[in-house]
CSV table of C-alpha atoms and ligand atoms in Angstrom, one decimal:
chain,number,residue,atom,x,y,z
A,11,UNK,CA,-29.1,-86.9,173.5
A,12,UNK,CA,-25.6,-87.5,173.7
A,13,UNK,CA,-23.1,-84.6,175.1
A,14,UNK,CA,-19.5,-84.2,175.6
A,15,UNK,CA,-19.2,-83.0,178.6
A,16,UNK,CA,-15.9,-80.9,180.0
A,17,UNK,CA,-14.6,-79.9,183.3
A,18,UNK,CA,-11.7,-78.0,184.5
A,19,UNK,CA,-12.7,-75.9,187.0
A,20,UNK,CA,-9.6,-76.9,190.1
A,21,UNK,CA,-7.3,-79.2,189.1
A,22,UNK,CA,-8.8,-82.3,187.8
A,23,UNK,CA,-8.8,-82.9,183.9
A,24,UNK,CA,-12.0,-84.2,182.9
A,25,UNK,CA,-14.0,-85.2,180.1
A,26,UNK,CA,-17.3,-87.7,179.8
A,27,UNK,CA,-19.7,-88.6,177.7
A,28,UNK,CA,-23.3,-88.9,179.2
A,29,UNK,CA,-27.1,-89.2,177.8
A,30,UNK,CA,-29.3,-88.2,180.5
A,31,UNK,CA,-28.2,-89.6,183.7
A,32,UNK,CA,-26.2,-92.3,181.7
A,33,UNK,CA,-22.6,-92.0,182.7
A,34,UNK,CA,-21.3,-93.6,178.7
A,35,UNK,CA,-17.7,-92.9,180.0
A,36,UNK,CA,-15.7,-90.4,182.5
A,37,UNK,CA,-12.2,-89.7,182.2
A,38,UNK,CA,-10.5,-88.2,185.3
A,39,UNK,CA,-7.0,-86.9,185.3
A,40,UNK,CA,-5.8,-85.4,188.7
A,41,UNK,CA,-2.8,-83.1,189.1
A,42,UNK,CA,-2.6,-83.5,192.8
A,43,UNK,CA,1.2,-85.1,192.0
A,44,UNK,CA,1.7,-81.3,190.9
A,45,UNK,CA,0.1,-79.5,193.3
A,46,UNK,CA,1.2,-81.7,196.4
A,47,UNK,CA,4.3,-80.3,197.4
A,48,UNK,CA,2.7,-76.8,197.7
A,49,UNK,CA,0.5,-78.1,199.9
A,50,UNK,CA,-2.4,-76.9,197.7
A,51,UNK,CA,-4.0,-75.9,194.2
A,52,UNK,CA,-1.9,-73.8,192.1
A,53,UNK,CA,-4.4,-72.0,189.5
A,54,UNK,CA,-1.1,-71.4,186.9
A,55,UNK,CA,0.3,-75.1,187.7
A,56,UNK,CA,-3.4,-76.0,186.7
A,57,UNK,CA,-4.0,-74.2,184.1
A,58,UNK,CA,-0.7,-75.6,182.1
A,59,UNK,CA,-1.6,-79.1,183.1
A,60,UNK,CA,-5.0,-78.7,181.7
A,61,UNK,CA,-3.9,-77.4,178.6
A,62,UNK,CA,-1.7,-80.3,178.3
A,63,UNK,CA,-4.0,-83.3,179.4
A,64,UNK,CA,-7.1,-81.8,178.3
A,65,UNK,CA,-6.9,-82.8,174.3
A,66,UNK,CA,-6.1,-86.3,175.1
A,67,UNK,CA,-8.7,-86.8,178.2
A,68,UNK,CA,-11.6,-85.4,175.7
A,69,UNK,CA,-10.2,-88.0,173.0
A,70,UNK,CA,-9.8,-90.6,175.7
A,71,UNK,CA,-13.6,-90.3,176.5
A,72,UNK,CA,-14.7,-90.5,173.1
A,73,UNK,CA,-12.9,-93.2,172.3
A,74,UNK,CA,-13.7,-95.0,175.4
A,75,UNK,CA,-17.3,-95.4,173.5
A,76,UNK,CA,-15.9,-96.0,170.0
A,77,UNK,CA,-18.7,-93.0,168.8
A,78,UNK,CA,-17.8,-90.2,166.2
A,79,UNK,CA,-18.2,-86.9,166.8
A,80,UNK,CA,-20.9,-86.7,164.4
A,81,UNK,CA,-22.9,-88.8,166.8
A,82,UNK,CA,-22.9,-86.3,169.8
A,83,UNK,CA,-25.7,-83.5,170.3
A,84,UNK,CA,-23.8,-80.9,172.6
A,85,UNK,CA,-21.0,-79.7,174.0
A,86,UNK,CA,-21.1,-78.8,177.7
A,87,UNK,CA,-18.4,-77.2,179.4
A,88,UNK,CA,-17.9,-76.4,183.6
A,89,UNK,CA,-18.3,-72.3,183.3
A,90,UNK,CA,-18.0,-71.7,187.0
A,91,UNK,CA,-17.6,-71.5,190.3
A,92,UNK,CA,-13.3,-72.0,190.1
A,93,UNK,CA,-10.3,-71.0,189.3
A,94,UNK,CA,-11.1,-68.3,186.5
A,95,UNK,CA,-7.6,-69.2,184.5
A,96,UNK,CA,-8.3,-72.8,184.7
A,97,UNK,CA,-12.0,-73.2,183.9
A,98,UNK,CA,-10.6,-70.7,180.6
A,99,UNK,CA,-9.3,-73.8,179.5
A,100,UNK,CA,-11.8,-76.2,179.1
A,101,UNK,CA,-14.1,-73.5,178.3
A,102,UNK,CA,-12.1,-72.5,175.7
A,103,UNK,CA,-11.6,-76.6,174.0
A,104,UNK,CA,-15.8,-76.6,174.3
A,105,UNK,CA,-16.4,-73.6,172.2
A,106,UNK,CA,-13.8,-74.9,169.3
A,107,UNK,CA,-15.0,-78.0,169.4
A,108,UNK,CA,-18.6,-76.6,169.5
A,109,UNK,CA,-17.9,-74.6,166.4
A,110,UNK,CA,-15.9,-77.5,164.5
A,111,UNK,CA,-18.5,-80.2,165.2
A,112,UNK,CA,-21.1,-77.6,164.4
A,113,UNK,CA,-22.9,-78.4,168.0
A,114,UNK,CA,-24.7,-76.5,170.4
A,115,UNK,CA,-22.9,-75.5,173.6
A,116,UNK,CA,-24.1,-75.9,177.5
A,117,UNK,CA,-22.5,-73.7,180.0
A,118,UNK,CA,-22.9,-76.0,183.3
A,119,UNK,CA,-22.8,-74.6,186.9
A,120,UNK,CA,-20.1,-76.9,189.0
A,121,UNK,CA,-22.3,-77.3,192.0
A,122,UNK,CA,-24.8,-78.0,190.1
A,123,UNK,CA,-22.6,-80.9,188.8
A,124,UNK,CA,-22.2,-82.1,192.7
A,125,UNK,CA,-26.1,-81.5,193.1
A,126,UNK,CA,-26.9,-84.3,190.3
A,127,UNK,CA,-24.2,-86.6,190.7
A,128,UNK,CA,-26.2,-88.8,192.8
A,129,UNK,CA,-29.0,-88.7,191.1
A,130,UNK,CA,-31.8,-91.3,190.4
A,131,UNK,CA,-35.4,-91.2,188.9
A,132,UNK,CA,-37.0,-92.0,192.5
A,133,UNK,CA,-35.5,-88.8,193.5
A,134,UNK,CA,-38.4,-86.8,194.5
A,135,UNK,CA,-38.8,-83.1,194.8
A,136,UNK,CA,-38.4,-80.8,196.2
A,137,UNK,CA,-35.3,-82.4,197.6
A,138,UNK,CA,-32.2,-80.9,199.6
A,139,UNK,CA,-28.9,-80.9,198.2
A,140,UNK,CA,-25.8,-81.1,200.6
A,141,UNK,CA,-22.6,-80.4,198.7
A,142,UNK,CA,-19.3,-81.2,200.6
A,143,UNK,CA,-15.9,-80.6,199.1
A,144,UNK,CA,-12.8,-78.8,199.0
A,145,UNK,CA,-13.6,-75.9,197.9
A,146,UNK,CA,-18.0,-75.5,198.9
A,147,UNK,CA,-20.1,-76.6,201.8
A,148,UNK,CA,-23.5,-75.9,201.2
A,149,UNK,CA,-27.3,-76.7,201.5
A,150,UNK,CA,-29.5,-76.1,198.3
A,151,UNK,CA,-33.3,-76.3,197.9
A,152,UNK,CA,-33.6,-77.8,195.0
A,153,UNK,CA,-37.3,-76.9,194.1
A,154,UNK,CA,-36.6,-79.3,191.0
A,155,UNK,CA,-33.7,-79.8,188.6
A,156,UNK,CA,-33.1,-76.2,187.4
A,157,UNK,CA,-34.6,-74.4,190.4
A,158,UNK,CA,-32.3,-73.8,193.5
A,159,UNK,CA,-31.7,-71.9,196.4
A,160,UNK,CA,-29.1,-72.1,198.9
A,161,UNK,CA,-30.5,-71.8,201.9
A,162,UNK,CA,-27.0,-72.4,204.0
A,163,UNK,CA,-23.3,-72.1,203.4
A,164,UNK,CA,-20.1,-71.9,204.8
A,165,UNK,CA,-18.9,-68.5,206.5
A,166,UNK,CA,-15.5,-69.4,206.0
A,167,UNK,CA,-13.4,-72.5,205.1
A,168,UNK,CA,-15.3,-75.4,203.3
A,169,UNK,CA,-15.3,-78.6,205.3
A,170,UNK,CA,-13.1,-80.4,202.4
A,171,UNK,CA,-10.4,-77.3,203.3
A,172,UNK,CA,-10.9,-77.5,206.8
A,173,UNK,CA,-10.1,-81.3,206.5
A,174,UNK,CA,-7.2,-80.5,204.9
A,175,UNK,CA,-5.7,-78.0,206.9
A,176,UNK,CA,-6.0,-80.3,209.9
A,177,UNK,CA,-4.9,-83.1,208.4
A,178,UNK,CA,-1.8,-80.7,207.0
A,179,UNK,CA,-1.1,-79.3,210.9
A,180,UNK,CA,-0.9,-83.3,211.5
A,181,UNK,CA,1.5,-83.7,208.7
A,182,UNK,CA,-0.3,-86.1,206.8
A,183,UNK,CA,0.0,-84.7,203.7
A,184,UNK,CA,-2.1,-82.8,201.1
A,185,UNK,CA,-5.1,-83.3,200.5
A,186,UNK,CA,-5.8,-84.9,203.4
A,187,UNK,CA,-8.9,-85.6,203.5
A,188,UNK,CA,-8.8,-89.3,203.2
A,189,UNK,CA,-5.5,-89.9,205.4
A,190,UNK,CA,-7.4,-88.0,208.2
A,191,UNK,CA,-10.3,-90.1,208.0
A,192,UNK,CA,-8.1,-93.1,208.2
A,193,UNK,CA,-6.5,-91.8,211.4
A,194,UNK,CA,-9.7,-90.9,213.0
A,195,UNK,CA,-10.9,-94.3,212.3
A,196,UNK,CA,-7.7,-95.6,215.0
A,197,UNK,CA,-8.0,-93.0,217.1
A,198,UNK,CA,-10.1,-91.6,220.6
A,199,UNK,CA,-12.4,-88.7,220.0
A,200,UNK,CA,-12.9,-88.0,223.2
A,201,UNK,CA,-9.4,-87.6,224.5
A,202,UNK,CA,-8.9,-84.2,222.9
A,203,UNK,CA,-11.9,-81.7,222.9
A,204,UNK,CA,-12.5,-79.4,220.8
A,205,UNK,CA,-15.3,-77.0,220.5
A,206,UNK,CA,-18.5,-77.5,218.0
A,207,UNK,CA,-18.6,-74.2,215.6
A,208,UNK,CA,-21.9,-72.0,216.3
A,209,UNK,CA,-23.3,-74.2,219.0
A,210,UNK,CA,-25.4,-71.4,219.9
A,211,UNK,CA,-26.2,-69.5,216.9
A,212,UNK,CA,-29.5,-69.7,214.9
A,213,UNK,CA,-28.0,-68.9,211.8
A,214,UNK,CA,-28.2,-71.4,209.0
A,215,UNK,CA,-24.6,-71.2,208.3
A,216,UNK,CA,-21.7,-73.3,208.1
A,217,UNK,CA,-18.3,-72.2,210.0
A,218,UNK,CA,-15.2,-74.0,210.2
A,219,UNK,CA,-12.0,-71.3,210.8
A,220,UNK,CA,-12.5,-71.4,215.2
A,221,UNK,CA,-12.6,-75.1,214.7
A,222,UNK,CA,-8.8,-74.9,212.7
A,223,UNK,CA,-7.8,-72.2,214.9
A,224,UNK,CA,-8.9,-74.3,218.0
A,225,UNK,CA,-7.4,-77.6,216.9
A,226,UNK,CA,-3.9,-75.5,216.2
A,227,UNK,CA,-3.6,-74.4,219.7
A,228,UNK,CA,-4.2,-77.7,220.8
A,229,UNK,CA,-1.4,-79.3,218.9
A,230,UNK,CA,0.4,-76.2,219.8
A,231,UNK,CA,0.4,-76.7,222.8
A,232,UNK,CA,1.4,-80.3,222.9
A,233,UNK,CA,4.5,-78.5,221.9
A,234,UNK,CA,6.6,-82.3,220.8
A,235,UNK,CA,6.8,-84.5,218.3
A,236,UNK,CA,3.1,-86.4,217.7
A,237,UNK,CA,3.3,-90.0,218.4
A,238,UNK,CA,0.9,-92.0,216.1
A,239,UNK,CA,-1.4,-92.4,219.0
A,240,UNK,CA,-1.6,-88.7,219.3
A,241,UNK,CA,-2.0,-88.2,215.7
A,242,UNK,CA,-5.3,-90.9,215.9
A,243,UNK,CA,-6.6,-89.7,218.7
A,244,UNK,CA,-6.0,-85.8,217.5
A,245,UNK,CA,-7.7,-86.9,213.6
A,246,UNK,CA,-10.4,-88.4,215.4
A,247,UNK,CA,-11.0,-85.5,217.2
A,248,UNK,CA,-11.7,-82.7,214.5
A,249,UNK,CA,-13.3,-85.2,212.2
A,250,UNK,CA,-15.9,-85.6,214.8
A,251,UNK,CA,-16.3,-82.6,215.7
A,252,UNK,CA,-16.4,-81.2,211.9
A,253,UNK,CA,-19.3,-83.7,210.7
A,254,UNK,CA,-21.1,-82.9,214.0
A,255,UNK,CA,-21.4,-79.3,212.7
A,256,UNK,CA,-22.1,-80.3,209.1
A,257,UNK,CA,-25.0,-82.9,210.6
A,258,UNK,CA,-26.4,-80.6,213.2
A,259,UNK,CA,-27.1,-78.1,210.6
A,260,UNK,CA,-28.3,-80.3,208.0
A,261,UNK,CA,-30.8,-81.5,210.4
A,262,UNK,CA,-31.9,-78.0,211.4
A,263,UNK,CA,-32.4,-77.2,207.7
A,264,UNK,CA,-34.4,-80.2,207.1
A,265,UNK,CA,-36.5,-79.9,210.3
A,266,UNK,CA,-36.5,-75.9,210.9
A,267,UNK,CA,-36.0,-74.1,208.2
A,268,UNK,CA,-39.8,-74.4,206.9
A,269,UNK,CA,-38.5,-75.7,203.4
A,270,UNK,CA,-40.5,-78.7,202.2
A,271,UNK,CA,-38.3,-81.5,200.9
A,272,UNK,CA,-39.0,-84.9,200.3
A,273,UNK,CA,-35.1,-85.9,199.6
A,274,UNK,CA,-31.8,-85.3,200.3
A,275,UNK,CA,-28.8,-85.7,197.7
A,276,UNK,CA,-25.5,-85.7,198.7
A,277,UNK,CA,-22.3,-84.7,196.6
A,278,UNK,CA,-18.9,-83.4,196.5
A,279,UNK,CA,-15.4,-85.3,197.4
A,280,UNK,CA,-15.9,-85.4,201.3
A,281,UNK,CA,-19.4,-87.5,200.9
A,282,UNK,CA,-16.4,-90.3,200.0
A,283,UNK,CA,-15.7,-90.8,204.1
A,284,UNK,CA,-17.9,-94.0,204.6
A,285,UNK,CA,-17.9,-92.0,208.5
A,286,UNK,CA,-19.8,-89.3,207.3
A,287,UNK,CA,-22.1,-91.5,204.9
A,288,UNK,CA,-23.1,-93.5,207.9
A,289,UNK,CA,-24.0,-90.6,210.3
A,290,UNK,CA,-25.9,-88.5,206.9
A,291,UNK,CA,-27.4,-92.0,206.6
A,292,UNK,CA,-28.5,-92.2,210.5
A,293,UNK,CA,-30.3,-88.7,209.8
A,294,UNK,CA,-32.0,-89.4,207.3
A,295,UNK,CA,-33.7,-92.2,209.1
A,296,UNK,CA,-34.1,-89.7,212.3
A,297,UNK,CA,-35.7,-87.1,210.4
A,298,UNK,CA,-37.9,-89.9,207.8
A,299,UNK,CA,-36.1,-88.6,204.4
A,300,UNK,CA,-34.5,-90.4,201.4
A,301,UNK,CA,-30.8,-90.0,200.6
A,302,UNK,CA,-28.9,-90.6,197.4
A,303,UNK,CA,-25.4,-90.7,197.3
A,304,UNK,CA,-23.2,-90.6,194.1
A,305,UNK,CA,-22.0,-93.8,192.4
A,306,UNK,CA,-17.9,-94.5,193.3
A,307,UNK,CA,-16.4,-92.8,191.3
A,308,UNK,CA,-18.2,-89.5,191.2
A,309,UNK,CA,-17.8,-88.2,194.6
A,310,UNK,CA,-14.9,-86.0,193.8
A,311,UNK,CA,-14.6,-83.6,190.6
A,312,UNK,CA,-15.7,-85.4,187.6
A,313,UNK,CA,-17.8,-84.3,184.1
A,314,UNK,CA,-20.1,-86.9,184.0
A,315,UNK,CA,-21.7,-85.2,186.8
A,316,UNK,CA,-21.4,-81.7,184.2
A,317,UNK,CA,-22.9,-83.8,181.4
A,318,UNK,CA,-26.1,-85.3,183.6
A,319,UNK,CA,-26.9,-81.3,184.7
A,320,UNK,CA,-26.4,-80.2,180.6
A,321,UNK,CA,-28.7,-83.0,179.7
A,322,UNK,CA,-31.4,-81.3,181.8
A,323,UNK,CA,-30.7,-77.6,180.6
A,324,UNK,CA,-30.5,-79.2,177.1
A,325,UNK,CA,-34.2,-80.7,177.5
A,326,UNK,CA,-35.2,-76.9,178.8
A,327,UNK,CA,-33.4,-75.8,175.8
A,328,UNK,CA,-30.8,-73.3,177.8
A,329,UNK,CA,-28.2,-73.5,175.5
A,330,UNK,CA,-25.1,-70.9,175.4
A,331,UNK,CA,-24.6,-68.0,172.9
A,332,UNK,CA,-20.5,-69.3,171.7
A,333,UNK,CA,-19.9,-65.6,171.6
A,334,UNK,CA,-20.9,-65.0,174.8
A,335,UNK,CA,-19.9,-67.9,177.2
A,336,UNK,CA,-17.6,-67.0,179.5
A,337,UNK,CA,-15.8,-67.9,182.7
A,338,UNK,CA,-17.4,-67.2,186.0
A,339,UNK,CA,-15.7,-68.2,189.0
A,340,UNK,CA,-18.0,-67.0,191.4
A,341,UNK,CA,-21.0,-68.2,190.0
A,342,UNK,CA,-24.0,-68.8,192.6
A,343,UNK,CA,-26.1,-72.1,192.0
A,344,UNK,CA,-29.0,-69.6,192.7
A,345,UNK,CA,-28.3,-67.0,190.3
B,4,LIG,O1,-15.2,-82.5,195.2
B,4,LIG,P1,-13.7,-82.5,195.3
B,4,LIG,O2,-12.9,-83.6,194.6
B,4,LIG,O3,-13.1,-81.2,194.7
B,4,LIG,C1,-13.7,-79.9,194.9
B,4,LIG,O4,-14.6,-79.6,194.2
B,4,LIG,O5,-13.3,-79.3,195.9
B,4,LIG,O6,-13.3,-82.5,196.8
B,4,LIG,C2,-12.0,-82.6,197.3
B,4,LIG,C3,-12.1,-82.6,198.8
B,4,LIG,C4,-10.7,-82.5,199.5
B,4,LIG,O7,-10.8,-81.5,200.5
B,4,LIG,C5,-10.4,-83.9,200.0
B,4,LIG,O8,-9.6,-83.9,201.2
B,4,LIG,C6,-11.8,-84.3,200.4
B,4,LIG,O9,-12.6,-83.9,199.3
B,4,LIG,N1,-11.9,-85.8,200.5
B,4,LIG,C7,-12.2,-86.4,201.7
B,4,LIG,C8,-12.2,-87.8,201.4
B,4,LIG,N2,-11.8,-87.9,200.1
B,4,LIG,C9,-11.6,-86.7,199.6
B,4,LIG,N3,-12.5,-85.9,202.9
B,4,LIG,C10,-12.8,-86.7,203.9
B,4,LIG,N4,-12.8,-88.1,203.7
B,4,LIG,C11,-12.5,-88.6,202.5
B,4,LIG,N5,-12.4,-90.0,202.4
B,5,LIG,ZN1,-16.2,-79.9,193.0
C-alpha cells in the first residue's frame, strides 16, 4: 500500500511517500530561517510558510518517485499534537487531495510518528518508546503498534526546549540544540554544578524548569561576558546534567515500573546528539534490552515517520471520516 503522507504540525513542511516501513521518499522543508530571529516557533509565521511550501513539498515527493497519483492508496495527514493553525494546513491539503484522488484518509498521531521512526521488523513487543524533542519528552508502553500508554512525561519543559533555552542564555542561537552539544563536547562538566531534577522523587516524571532556572542563576551570577571556555565548560554542564535525568528515568521505567518490555525505540530530534545515543546505548546493555534508533534523516520532524504509523492503521483499517477529521493539538498517544 502506498500513502502520501503529510506533516505540518510545528514548523517543518513535510511530505513522503512510504509503503509500510519503506521510506519511497521524504521531503523536508524547515522554516527555522523564519522563526530564528524570534528566538522560537511562530504558529502564524508557520502557518503562512506552510501554506506556501506545502503544494510544492507534496509535488516534490511524488515526483521524487516518478508515480501518479492514481498509484497511491491513502492519504495520511499529522492531525495532532501541535500548533492547531498550522497542522490546519496540511490537514486541510490531505482532505482535498483525498477527495480529488478519490482516496481514503489516515489521521496520524505525531508522536506516534516519533514512536515508529526507528522502526525495524526485529523490533519485539512490548517495547518502550522514548520520544525526545522540542516540543515532548516522554516514555510510552507500546503494548504493540497501535496500543500505547505513557507511562512518564515531562512536568514542564521538554528536554529539546530545555536545550534550547540553555543554549539561548549562552547565546548560541536558536534552536540550539545541536550548537550546545558541540560546546559540551569542548567543555568540563564538572567545573560548574548544577543540580539533577527530582533526584529524590519516585515519580515517573520528567522535569526540566529547576534545571533552566538553576543554570540561569549560575550564569547570572558570573555577571561578565562568557569567554568560549566558560561557554564549553557551562554547555557541558547542563547537557550532562539534562541526559542524566532523561537516562536515570528511563532506566527506572525499564527496571521499576513493572512494565514488561522487550525493546526500546528511540525518536524525536534530540536522539540526533551522538552523546546521548551513546549513554541510551550504554543502558541498554546495563539493563539487557534492544534499542533502535531512527535512520539519519528521521530524527527530527519528518512524514515518512507519519506515513510508516498510517501504513499500520491502514492494515487495521482505521481510516478517517473527511467530514469529520479535524485538528487536535493536544492529542494524547494514549487516547
Ligand atoms: O523532533 P524535532 O525536530 O521537533 C519537534 O517535534 O519538536 O526536535 C527539535 C529539537 C530542538 O529542541 C533541537 O534543539 C533538538 O531537537 N536537537 C538537538 C540536536 N539536534 C536537534 N538536541 C540536542 N542535540 C542535537 N544534536
Ligand atoms: Zn516532532
Amino acid at each position: 500500500m502506498k500513502i502520501l503522507a503529510i506533516e505540518t504540525s510545528c514548523d517543518e513542511t513535510c511530505a513522503a511517500v512510504t509503503e509500510g516501513t519503506n521510506i519511497l521518499s521524504n521531503v523536508v522543508y524547515s522554516q527555522i530561517d523564519l522563526h530564528k530571529e524570534f528566538g522560537g516557533v511562530v504558529p502564524s509565521i508557520a502557518k503562512r510558510a506552510h501554506e506556501e511550501r506545502i503544494e510544492l513539498i507534496i509535488n516534490k515527493a511524488i515526483q521524487e518517485l516518478g508515480v501518479r497519483s492514481q498509484e497511491l492508496d491513502a492519504v495520511a495527514v499529522t492531525a495532532g499534537p501541535g500548533l492547531a493553525i498550522a497542522l490546519e494546513v496540511g490537514i486541510r491539503y490531505a482532505k482535498e487531495l483525498a477527495k480529488k484522488w478519490n482516496k481514503p484518509l489516515i489521521a496520524v498521531n505525531h508522536i506516534e510518528g516519533h514512536v515508529v521512526s526507528g522502526l525495524t521488523p526485529e523490533v519485539k513487543f512490548p517495547a518502550m518508546a522514548l520520544v525526545v524533542s522540542g516540543g515532548h519528552t516522554e516514555l510510552i508502553w507500546v503494548e504493540k503498534i497501535g496500543q500505547y500508554k505513557i507511562v512518564a512525561r515531562t512536568m514542564d519543559d521538554a528536554l529539546g526546549e530545555a536545550l534550547d533555552k540553555a543554549a539561548r542564555m549562552l547565546g548560541l542561537g536558536y534552536p540550539g540544540g545541536a550548537e550546545l552539544e558541540k560546546r559540551a563536547a569542548l567543555g568540563n562538566p564538572k567545573i560548574y554544578p548544577l543540580p539533577l531534577p527530582m533526584a529524590r522523587s519516585k515519580e515517573l516524571a520528567f522535569s526540566y524548569s529547576g534545571l533552566k532556572t538553576a543554570f540561569y542563576r549560575l550564569i547570572s551570577a558570573k555577571g561578565q561576558v562568557l569567554s568560549a571556555k566558560d561557554t564549553n565548560d557551562l554547555a557541558a554542564s547542563f547537557q550532562k546534567r539534562a541526559f542524566e535525568h532523561l537516562i536515570r528515568m528511563t532506566r527506572r521505567v525499564i527496571q521499576d515500573s513493572g512494565f514488561m518490555i522487550h525493546d526500546l525505540l528511540v525518536g524525536g530530534g534530540v536522539a540526533a546528539n551522538t552523546k546521548l545515543r551513546e549513554e541510551i546505548k550504554k543502558l541498554s546493555e546495563e539493563v539487557g534490552i534492544n534499542v533502535y534508533f531512527p535512520q539519519k534523516g528521521m530524527y527530527g520532524d519528518n512524514a515518512g515517520m507519519i506515513g510508516i504509523a498510517a501504513g499500520f492503521k491502514a492494515e487495521r483499517g482505521e481510516f478517517s471520516d473527511p467530514e469529520k477529521i479535524d485538528r487536535l493539538p493536544r492529542w494524547r498517544i494514549d487516547e
